């Protein structure tokens, strides 16, 4: 009887142990296989976040080397909380993972090369494999490590930014965390322009989103009138806002935690007739200090042409698109293409005000073309074209037609 009880107990114990073991294995397998979605990637050693700043790179399968210098890494969450370049989409396939951000994906510049993930309990190792040789992605060392291997002293100036590399054993462990408005790993706007009590910023990102904050609106420019120097500011009606669409964001706060959005994997239809042209990248050594400049070709930018480009700004307390002398168009922003004869500044007006402005132009132009005889009778609505020689009245003045 005692033997049967012990046997029964041991049988249940081993059954529970086996079940627990299988559960752990199942959980580990799930962790090792990230579902497709948007993530931020943070190095476990340097604490820097990965951001895609240009779409140039290569894989040398013969030399088993890789150039991923287009991925910069930044210290502090405050630096990336509003940065679309830090939002990376992982797509799972049978061959591994393809990563995409900023309108490009790994296959665009690395070819048919898929990322593999190896889960280590709390972090991941990311690597590519060719002919049995593995290349691990690592973060750049801290500046102090370069002269003192193994010494981790963070330099706030020289170490706030680094580059993704394909070496460095101690820096090859990464935290891969889903982006969610309901967690501390959220995306939120940090507008810097102010008109009255409202804040504004230009924005261009590949991902669609919906607002988590109720005090958030988005606009595009649908029309412009060069003669009146005005452009129409049209609201993008949510609840979803399309990706790959240049837009103006309006909020009632500057704090990104109050301007959170839900990053979406599917996009609603793009707005039609948008006159704004988006820019993903502004990568050039001219904008970097000497210690952050990178060997190789990672120049990717749009040069500003003051004659034919207008950018978003606040001028004399009004929202405008204006001519500037910047050398480059900032990344994740936009410009409006205009003819070389265009005015320097376009006032941005809501539809009603824009229509009124254009109507005023039409009325004024029509009035300027009205011609009367000396008796006050209307003779022409097309100016003096075709009139007989004589004296007439136009714009309240007597004129002579020969």
Short mmCIF file of C-alpha atoms in Angstrom, two decimals:
data_model
loop_
_atom_site.label_atom_id
_atom_site.label_comp_id
_atom_site.label_asym_id
_atom_site.label_seq_id
_atom_site.Cartn_x
_atom_site.Cartn_y
_atom_site.Cartn_z
CA UNK A 1 0.00 0.00 0.00
CA UNK A 2 2.82 2.39 0.92
CA UNK A 3 4.73 1.33 -2.21
CA UNK A 4 1.67 2.06 -4.40
CA UNK A 5 1.29 5.53 -2.82
CA UNK A 6 4.95 6.33 -3.35
CA UNK A 7 4.77 5.05 -6.92
CA UNK A 8 1.65 7.13 -7.59
CA UNK A 9 3.32 10.22 -6.12
CA UNK A 10 6.51 9.74 -8.13
CA UNK A 11 4.53 9.12 -11.32
CA UNK A 12 2.62 12.39 -10.85
CA UNK A 13 5.83 14.21 -9.93
CA UNK A 14 7.61 13.15 -13.10
CA UNK A 15 4.51 13.89 -15.17
CA UNK A 16 4.40 17.43 -13.76
CA UNK A 17 8.17 17.78 -14.26
CA UNK A 18 7.91 16.63 -17.87
CA UNK A 19 4.99 18.98 -18.49
CA UNK A 20 6.92 21.89 -16.96
CA UNK A 21 9.96 21.06 -19.06
CA UNK A 22 7.87 20.97 -22.24
CA UNK A 23 6.26 24.29 -21.27
CA UNK A 24 9.68 25.89 -20.81
CA UNK A 25 10.83 24.49 -24.16
CA UNK A 26 7.66 25.86 -25.79
CA UNK A 27 8.17 29.31 -24.24
CA UNK A 28 11.83 29.33 -25.29
CA UNK A 29 10.85 28.40 -28.83
CA UNK A 30 8.35 31.25 -28.93
CA UNK A 31 10.96 33.72 -27.62
CA UNK A 32 13.45 32.51 -30.18
CA UNK A 33 10.87 33.16 -32.91
CA UNK A 34 9.74 36.78 -32.89
CA UNK A 35 6.36 37.34 -34.53
CA UNK A 36 6.35 39.83 -37.39
CA UNK A 37 5.85 43.38 -36.13
CA UNK A 38 7.44 46.67 -35.14
CA UNK A 39 10.29 46.63 -32.63
CA UNK A 40 13.08 48.73 -31.17
CA UNK A 41 16.51 47.15 -30.90
CA UNK A 42 18.75 48.10 -27.95
CA UNK A 43 22.25 46.85 -27.27
CA UNK A 44 22.42 45.08 -23.90
CA UNK A 45 25.97 46.30 -23.18
CA UNK A 46 26.12 49.87 -24.49
CA UNK A 47 22.37 50.57 -23.99
CA UNK A 48 22.31 52.33 -27.37
CA UNK A 49 19.30 51.98 -29.70
CA UNK A 50 19.64 51.04 -33.38
CA UNK A 51 18.33 53.50 -36.00
CA UNK A 52 18.43 53.25 -39.80
CA UNK A 53 19.96 56.47 -41.17
CA UNK A 54 20.74 55.47 -44.75
CA UNK A 55 20.11 52.56 -47.09
CA UNK A 56 23.65 51.88 -48.29
CA UNK A 57 25.64 48.79 -47.36
CA UNK A 58 26.95 45.53 -48.72
CA UNK A 59 27.84 41.93 -47.97
CA UNK A 60 31.17 40.57 -49.24
CA UNK A 61 30.52 36.85 -49.35
CA UNK A 62 34.09 36.10 -50.39
CA UNK A 63 35.76 38.11 -47.63
CA UNK A 64 32.90 37.26 -45.24
CA UNK A 65 32.55 40.93 -44.25
CA UNK A 66 29.54 43.19 -44.05
CA UNK A 67 28.98 46.97 -44.09
CA UNK A 68 26.05 47.97 -41.91
CA UNK A 69 27.30 51.47 -41.10
CA UNK A 70 23.96 52.89 -42.20
CA UNK A 71 22.60 51.70 -38.85
CA UNK A 72 23.57 54.20 -36.18
CA UNK A 73 23.10 53.58 -32.48
CA UNK A 74 22.03 56.24 -30.00
CA UNK A 75 22.20 56.45 -26.24
CA UNK A 76 19.14 57.37 -24.16
CA UNK A 77 15.50 56.64 -24.93
CA UNK A 78 14.74 60.37 -25.10
CA UNK A 79 16.86 60.47 -28.26
CA UNK A 80 14.79 57.84 -30.10
CA UNK A 81 11.28 58.15 -28.63
CA UNK A 82 10.21 60.41 -31.53
CA UNK A 83 12.59 59.06 -34.16
CA UNK A 84 10.95 57.00 -36.96
CA UNK A 85 14.40 55.60 -37.79
CA UNK A 86 14.29 53.59 -34.54
CA UNK A 87 11.06 51.77 -35.51
CA UNK A 88 12.07 48.54 -37.26
CA UNK A 89 9.68 46.00 -38.78
CA UNK A 90 10.72 42.34 -38.42
CA UNK A 91 9.27 40.01 -41.05
CA UNK A 92 9.58 36.30 -40.24
CA UNK A 93 10.07 33.82 -43.07
CA UNK A 94 11.33 30.26 -43.40
CA UNK A 95 14.78 31.66 -44.29
CA UNK A 96 15.04 33.98 -41.29
CA UNK A 97 14.13 37.61 -40.73
CA UNK A 98 14.00 40.54 -43.09
CA UNK A 99 14.16 43.96 -41.43
CA UNK A 100 12.61 47.10 -42.86
CA UNK A 101 12.50 50.76 -41.86
CA UNK A 102 12.54 54.19 -43.46
CA UNK A 103 11.13 52.95 -46.75
CA UNK A 104 13.81 50.33 -47.32
CA UNK A 105 14.57 46.76 -46.28
CA UNK A 106 17.68 44.70 -45.70
CA UNK A 107 17.42 42.93 -49.06
CA UNK A 108 17.60 46.30 -50.85
CA UNK A 109 21.21 46.83 -49.81
CA UNK A 110 22.37 43.43 -48.55
CA UNK A 111 20.83 41.23 -51.22
CA UNK A 112 19.24 37.87 -50.46
CA UNK A 113 20.59 37.84 -46.92
CA UNK A 114 18.36 36.97 -43.99
CA UNK A 115 19.00 37.73 -40.35
CA UNK A 116 19.08 34.85 -37.88
CA UNK A 117 18.25 35.27 -34.20
CA UNK A 118 19.65 33.27 -31.32
CA UNK A 119 17.86 33.69 -27.99
CA UNK A 120 20.06 33.71 -24.88
CA UNK A 121 17.50 33.81 -22.09
CA UNK A 122 17.13 37.61 -21.87
CA UNK A 123 18.76 38.90 -25.05
CA UNK A 124 19.26 37.97 -28.68
CA UNK A 125 22.27 37.51 -30.89
CA UNK A 126 21.67 38.58 -34.48
CA UNK A 127 23.81 37.12 -37.24
CA UNK A 128 24.02 36.29 -40.90
CA UNK A 129 25.41 33.04 -42.19
CA UNK A 130 27.22 32.29 -45.44
CA UNK A 131 29.03 29.02 -46.27
CA UNK A 132 28.91 28.03 -42.61
CA UNK A 133 30.54 31.28 -41.47
CA UNK A 134 28.53 33.44 -39.09
CA UNK A 135 28.79 37.26 -38.93
CA UNK A 136 27.32 38.73 -35.74
CA UNK A 137 25.92 42.24 -35.51
CA UNK A 138 27.54 44.25 -32.72
CA UNK A 139 27.47 47.80 -31.46
CA UNK A 140 30.50 50.07 -31.64
CA UNK A 141 32.67 50.12 -28.53
CA UNK A 142 32.68 53.05 -26.15
CA UNK A 143 35.49 55.50 -26.85
CA UNK A 144 37.34 54.49 -23.68
CA UNK A 145 37.36 50.84 -24.76
CA UNK A 146 39.36 51.66 -27.87
CA UNK A 147 42.39 52.57 -25.79
CA UNK A 148 41.58 50.43 -22.75
CA UNK A 149 40.01 47.13 -23.85
CA UNK A 150 37.36 45.95 -21.44
CA UNK A 151 36.95 49.32 -19.72
CA UNK A 152 33.38 50.58 -20.04
CA UNK A 153 33.44 54.32 -19.27
CA UNK A 154 30.68 56.16 -21.09
CA UNK A 155 31.67 59.51 -22.59
CA UNK A 156 28.51 61.60 -22.99
CA UNK A 157 29.95 63.48 -25.97
CA UNK A 158 31.80 60.85 -27.98
CA UNK A 159 29.75 57.79 -27.03
CA UNK A 160 26.18 59.09 -27.40
CA UNK A 161 26.27 57.83 -31.00
CA UNK A 162 27.82 54.69 -32.45
CA UNK A 163 27.56 52.46 -35.51
CA UNK A 164 26.42 48.90 -36.07
CA UNK A 165 29.42 46.67 -36.74
CA UNK A 166 30.16 43.06 -37.63
CA UNK A 167 32.59 42.39 -34.78
CA UNK A 168 32.96 42.95 -31.05
CA UNK A 169 32.08 39.91 -28.99
CA UNK A 170 31.04 41.79 -25.85
CA UNK A 171 28.61 44.07 -27.73
CA UNK A 172 26.71 41.47 -29.78
CA UNK A 173 23.77 40.97 -27.39
CA UNK A 174 20.56 42.84 -28.14
CA UNK A 175 17.20 43.50 -26.52
CA UNK A 176 14.39 43.37 -29.09
CA UNK A 177 11.26 44.97 -27.67
CA UNK A 178 7.83 45.48 -29.30
CA UNK A 179 6.70 49.08 -29.85
CA UNK A 180 3.45 49.80 -28.04
CA UNK A 181 1.68 52.96 -26.88
CA UNK A 182 0.69 51.18 -23.67
CA UNK A 183 4.28 50.41 -22.56
CA UNK A 184 7.43 52.37 -21.86
CA UNK A 185 8.69 51.46 -25.35
CA UNK A 186 6.32 53.79 -27.21
CA UNK A 187 6.54 56.21 -30.13
CA UNK A 188 5.42 59.78 -29.44
CA UNK A 189 5.74 63.14 -31.16
CA UNK A 190 8.01 65.90 -29.82
CA UNK A 191 6.92 69.02 -31.74
CA UNK A 192 9.11 72.12 -31.48
CA UNK A 193 7.13 74.81 -33.36
CA UNK A 194 4.43 76.74 -31.49
CA UNK A 195 1.54 78.92 -32.60
CA UNK A 196 -0.69 80.06 -29.77
CA UNK A 197 -1.29 77.10 -27.46
CA UNK A 198 -0.67 74.48 -30.13
CA UNK A 199 2.53 72.72 -31.23
CA UNK A 200 3.50 71.59 -34.71
CA UNK A 201 6.10 69.52 -36.55
CA UNK A 202 6.78 68.13 -40.01
CA UNK A 203 6.62 64.33 -40.23
CA UNK A 204 7.33 61.59 -42.75
CA UNK A 205 7.53 57.92 -41.77
CA UNK A 206 6.89 54.63 -43.51
CA UNK A 207 4.55 53.27 -40.85
CA UNK A 208 0.84 54.09 -40.53
CA UNK A 209 -0.51 54.95 -37.10
CA UNK A 210 -3.61 55.76 -35.10
CA UNK A 211 -3.69 58.26 -32.28
CA UNK A 212 -3.52 57.13 -28.69
CA UNK A 213 -3.71 60.76 -27.57
CA UNK A 214 -7.00 62.54 -28.36
CA UNK A 215 -5.23 65.90 -28.76
CA UNK A 216 -3.49 65.08 -32.02
CA UNK A 217 -4.32 66.08 -35.59
CA UNK A 218 -2.58 65.65 -38.95
CA UNK A 219 -2.69 67.77 -42.10
CA UNK A 220 -1.41 67.81 -45.67
CA UNK A 221 -1.19 70.55 -48.31
CA UNK A 222 -3.71 69.98 -51.10
CA UNK A 223 -3.63 73.27 -53.03
CA UNK A 224 -1.52 76.36 -53.50
CA UNK A 225 -1.95 79.72 -55.22
CA UNK A 226 1.26 81.40 -56.32
CA UNK A 227 -0.33 84.80 -57.02
CA UNK A 228 -1.77 85.09 -53.52
CA UNK A 229 1.12 83.20 -51.85
CA UNK A 230 -1.21 80.88 -49.94
CA UNK A 231 -1.58 77.09 -49.62
CA UNK A 232 -4.51 75.04 -48.33
CA UNK A 233 -4.02 73.04 -45.14
CA UNK A 234 -6.30 69.99 -45.32
CA UNK A 235 -6.95 67.73 -42.34
CA UNK A 236 -6.33 63.99 -42.64
CA UNK A 237 -9.41 62.50 -41.05
CA UNK A 238 -8.52 59.50 -38.86
CA UNK A 239 -8.88 57.32 -36.99
CA UNK A 240 -5.94 55.88 -38.96
CA UNK A 241 -3.23 57.91 -40.62
CA UNK A 242 -1.44 56.49 -43.68
CA UNK A 243 2.23 55.62 -43.82
CA UNK A 244 4.68 57.02 -46.39
CA UNK A 245 2.67 60.26 -46.38
CA UNK A 246 4.31 63.62 -45.59
CA UNK A 247 2.17 65.49 -43.09
CA UNK A 248 2.05 68.25 -40.49
CA UNK A 249 1.37 67.08 -36.94
CA UNK A 250 -0.53 69.29 -34.49
CA UNK A 251 -0.66 68.61 -30.73
CA UNK A 252 -1.47 70.49 -27.53
CA UNK A 253 1.69 69.30 -25.73
CA UNK A 254 5.42 68.95 -26.41
CA UNK A 255 5.95 65.95 -24.14
CA UNK A 256 6.09 62.78 -26.29
CA UNK A 257 4.49 60.74 -23.50
CA UNK A 258 1.34 62.82 -24.07
CA UNK A 259 1.56 62.43 -27.85
CA UNK A 260 1.72 58.64 -28.13
CA UNK A 261 0.48 56.85 -31.22
CA UNK A 262 -0.34 53.25 -32.04
CA UNK A 263 2.10 52.09 -34.73
CA UNK A 264 0.11 49.95 -37.19
CA UNK A 265 1.18 47.11 -39.46
CA UNK A 266 -1.48 47.82 -42.10
CA UNK A 267 -2.07 51.10 -43.84
CA UNK A 268 -5.19 53.01 -44.71
CA UNK A 269 -5.28 54.58 -48.17
CA UNK A 270 -2.94 57.50 -48.80
CA UNK A 271 -4.44 60.96 -49.18
CA UNK A 272 -4.78 62.18 -52.76
CA UNK A 273 -3.41 65.41 -54.15
CA UNK A 274 -0.75 65.93 -51.48
CA UNK A 275 1.70 68.60 -52.69
CA UNK A 276 4.30 67.70 -50.04
CA UNK A 277 7.27 65.48 -50.93
CA UNK A 278 8.73 63.35 -48.13
CA UNK A 279 12.39 62.76 -47.29
CA UNK A 280 13.55 59.71 -45.29
CA UNK A 281 17.31 60.29 -45.09
CA UNK A 282 19.77 63.09 -44.45
CA UNK A 283 23.03 61.20 -43.99
CA UNK A 284 26.29 63.09 -44.63
CA UNK A 285 29.59 63.48 -42.83
CA UNK A 286 29.14 67.24 -43.13
CA UNK A 287 26.59 67.08 -40.31
CA UNK A 288 28.74 64.92 -38.00
CA UNK A 289 31.72 65.70 -35.74
CA UNK A 290 35.03 64.20 -36.85
CA UNK A 291 34.93 61.36 -34.30
CA UNK A 292 31.55 60.13 -35.62
CA UNK A 293 32.38 60.20 -39.31
CA UNK A 294 32.36 56.86 -41.10
CA UNK A 295 34.56 55.46 -43.81
CA UNK A 296 32.78 54.35 -46.95
CA UNK A 297 29.90 55.75 -48.94
CA UNK A 298 27.01 56.46 -46.60
CA UNK A 299 25.98 59.78 -48.12
CA UNK A 300 22.23 59.87 -48.66
CA UNK A 301 20.43 63.20 -48.68
CA UNK A 302 18.23 65.64 -50.60
CA UNK A 303 19.89 68.97 -51.37
CA UNK A 304 17.76 72.03 -50.73
CA UNK A 305 17.14 74.26 -53.74
CA UNK A 306 15.95 77.63 -52.35
CA UNK A 307 14.62 78.62 -55.76
CA UNK A 308 12.21 75.70 -56.08
CA UNK A 309 11.67 74.26 -52.57
CA UNK A 310 9.63 75.53 -49.62
CA UNK A 311 9.79 73.96 -46.14
CA UNK A 312 7.52 74.03 -43.10
CA UNK A 313 8.12 76.79 -40.57
CA UNK A 314 6.49 79.34 -38.26
CA UNK A 315 6.90 82.92 -39.47
CA UNK A 316 5.55 85.91 -37.53
CA UNK A 317 3.22 83.65 -35.56
CA UNK A 318 1.78 81.92 -38.65
CA UNK A 319 2.23 78.48 -40.19
CA UNK A 320 4.03 78.82 -43.50
CA UNK A 321 6.00 77.03 -46.19
CA UNK A 322 9.01 79.21 -46.81
CA UNK A 323 12.26 79.58 -48.67
CA UNK A 324 15.32 78.71 -46.55
CA UNK A 325 19.05 78.61 -47.12
CA UNK A 326 19.68 75.21 -45.49
CA UNK A 327 21.98 72.98 -47.52
CA UNK A 328 19.92 69.83 -46.90
CA UNK A 329 16.27 68.93 -46.37
CA UNK A 330 16.04 67.36 -42.87
CA UNK A 331 15.31 63.65 -42.62
CA UNK A 332 11.76 62.45 -41.91
CA UNK A 333 10.38 65.77 -43.08
CA UNK A 334 9.18 67.21 -46.40
CA UNK A 335 9.27 70.09 -48.85
CA UNK A 336 6.90 71.56 -51.42
CA UNK A 337 8.15 71.82 -55.00
CA UNK A 338 7.40 75.21 -56.61
CA UNK A 339 8.37 77.06 -59.81
CA UNK A 340 11.40 79.33 -59.73
CA UNK A 341 9.07 82.35 -59.94
CA UNK A 342 7.18 81.33 -56.79
CA UNK A 343 6.88 83.61 -53.74
CA UNK A 344 9.35 83.11 -50.89
CA UNK A 345 6.62 82.41 -48.31
CA UNK A 346 3.25 80.64 -48.56
CA UNK A 347 0.78 81.17 -45.71
CA UNK A 348 -0.94 77.91 -44.72
CA UNK A 349 -4.69 78.42 -44.46
CA UNK A 350 -7.62 76.13 -43.61
CA UNK A 351 -9.95 75.40 -46.56
CA UNK A 352 -12.50 78.16 -45.81
CA UNK A 353 -9.85 80.85 -45.43
CA UNK A 354 -8.01 79.59 -48.51
CA UNK A 355 -11.21 79.71 -50.61
CA UNK A 356 -11.97 83.23 -49.39
CA UNK A 357 -8.44 84.32 -50.26
CA UNK A 358 -8.66 82.88 -53.76
CA UNK A 359 -12.15 84.40 -54.29
CA UNK A 360 -10.81 87.80 -53.28
CA UNK A 361 -8.09 87.44 -55.91
CA UNK A 362 -10.68 86.58 -58.58
CA UNK A 363 -12.99 89.45 -57.63
CA UNK A 364 -10.14 91.94 -57.56
CA UNK A 365 -8.84 90.75 -60.93
CA UNK A 366 -12.33 91.05 -62.48
CA UNK A 367 -12.85 94.54 -61.06
CA UNK A 368 -9.49 95.64 -62.44
CA UNK A 369 -10.63 94.68 -65.97
CA UNK A 370 -13.94 96.60 -65.93
CA UNK A 371 -13.99 99.64 -68.27
CA UNK A 372 -16.70 102.37 -68.32
CA UNK A 373 -17.50 105.28 -70.63
CA UNK A 374 -17.74 108.83 -69.33
CA UNK A 375 -21.49 108.33 -68.75
CA UNK A 376 -20.79 105.48 -66.29
CA UNK A 377 -21.95 102.73 -68.61
CA UNK A 378 -20.02 99.42 -68.53
CA UNK A 379 -18.26 99.05 -71.88
CA UNK A 380 -15.91 96.07 -71.33
CA UNK A 381 -15.11 93.34 -68.78
CA UNK A 382 -11.87 92.44 -70.56
CA UNK A 383 -9.93 95.68 -70.14
CA UNK A 384 -9.16 97.95 -73.09
CA UNK A 385 -8.68 95.16 -75.62
CA UNK A 386 -10.75 95.91 -78.78
CA UNK A 387 -12.01 99.33 -77.65
CA UNK A 388 -12.23 102.24 -80.06
CA UNK A 389 -10.02 105.24 -79.52
CA UNK A 390 -11.41 107.54 -76.88
CA UNK A 391 -11.51 108.42 -73.18
CA UNK A 392 -12.70 105.82 -70.68
CA UNK A 393 -12.76 105.12 -66.93
CA UNK A 394 -10.87 102.10 -65.47
CA UNK A 395 -10.12 101.48 -61.78
CA UNK A 396 -11.64 104.89 -60.98
CA UNK A 397 -9.27 106.78 -63.33
CA UNK A 398 -9.69 108.32 -66.77
CA UNK A 399 -7.66 106.57 -69.45
CA UNK A 400 -7.01 107.37 -73.11
CA UNK A 401 -7.17 104.62 -75.72
CA UNK A 402 -5.51 105.57 -79.02
#
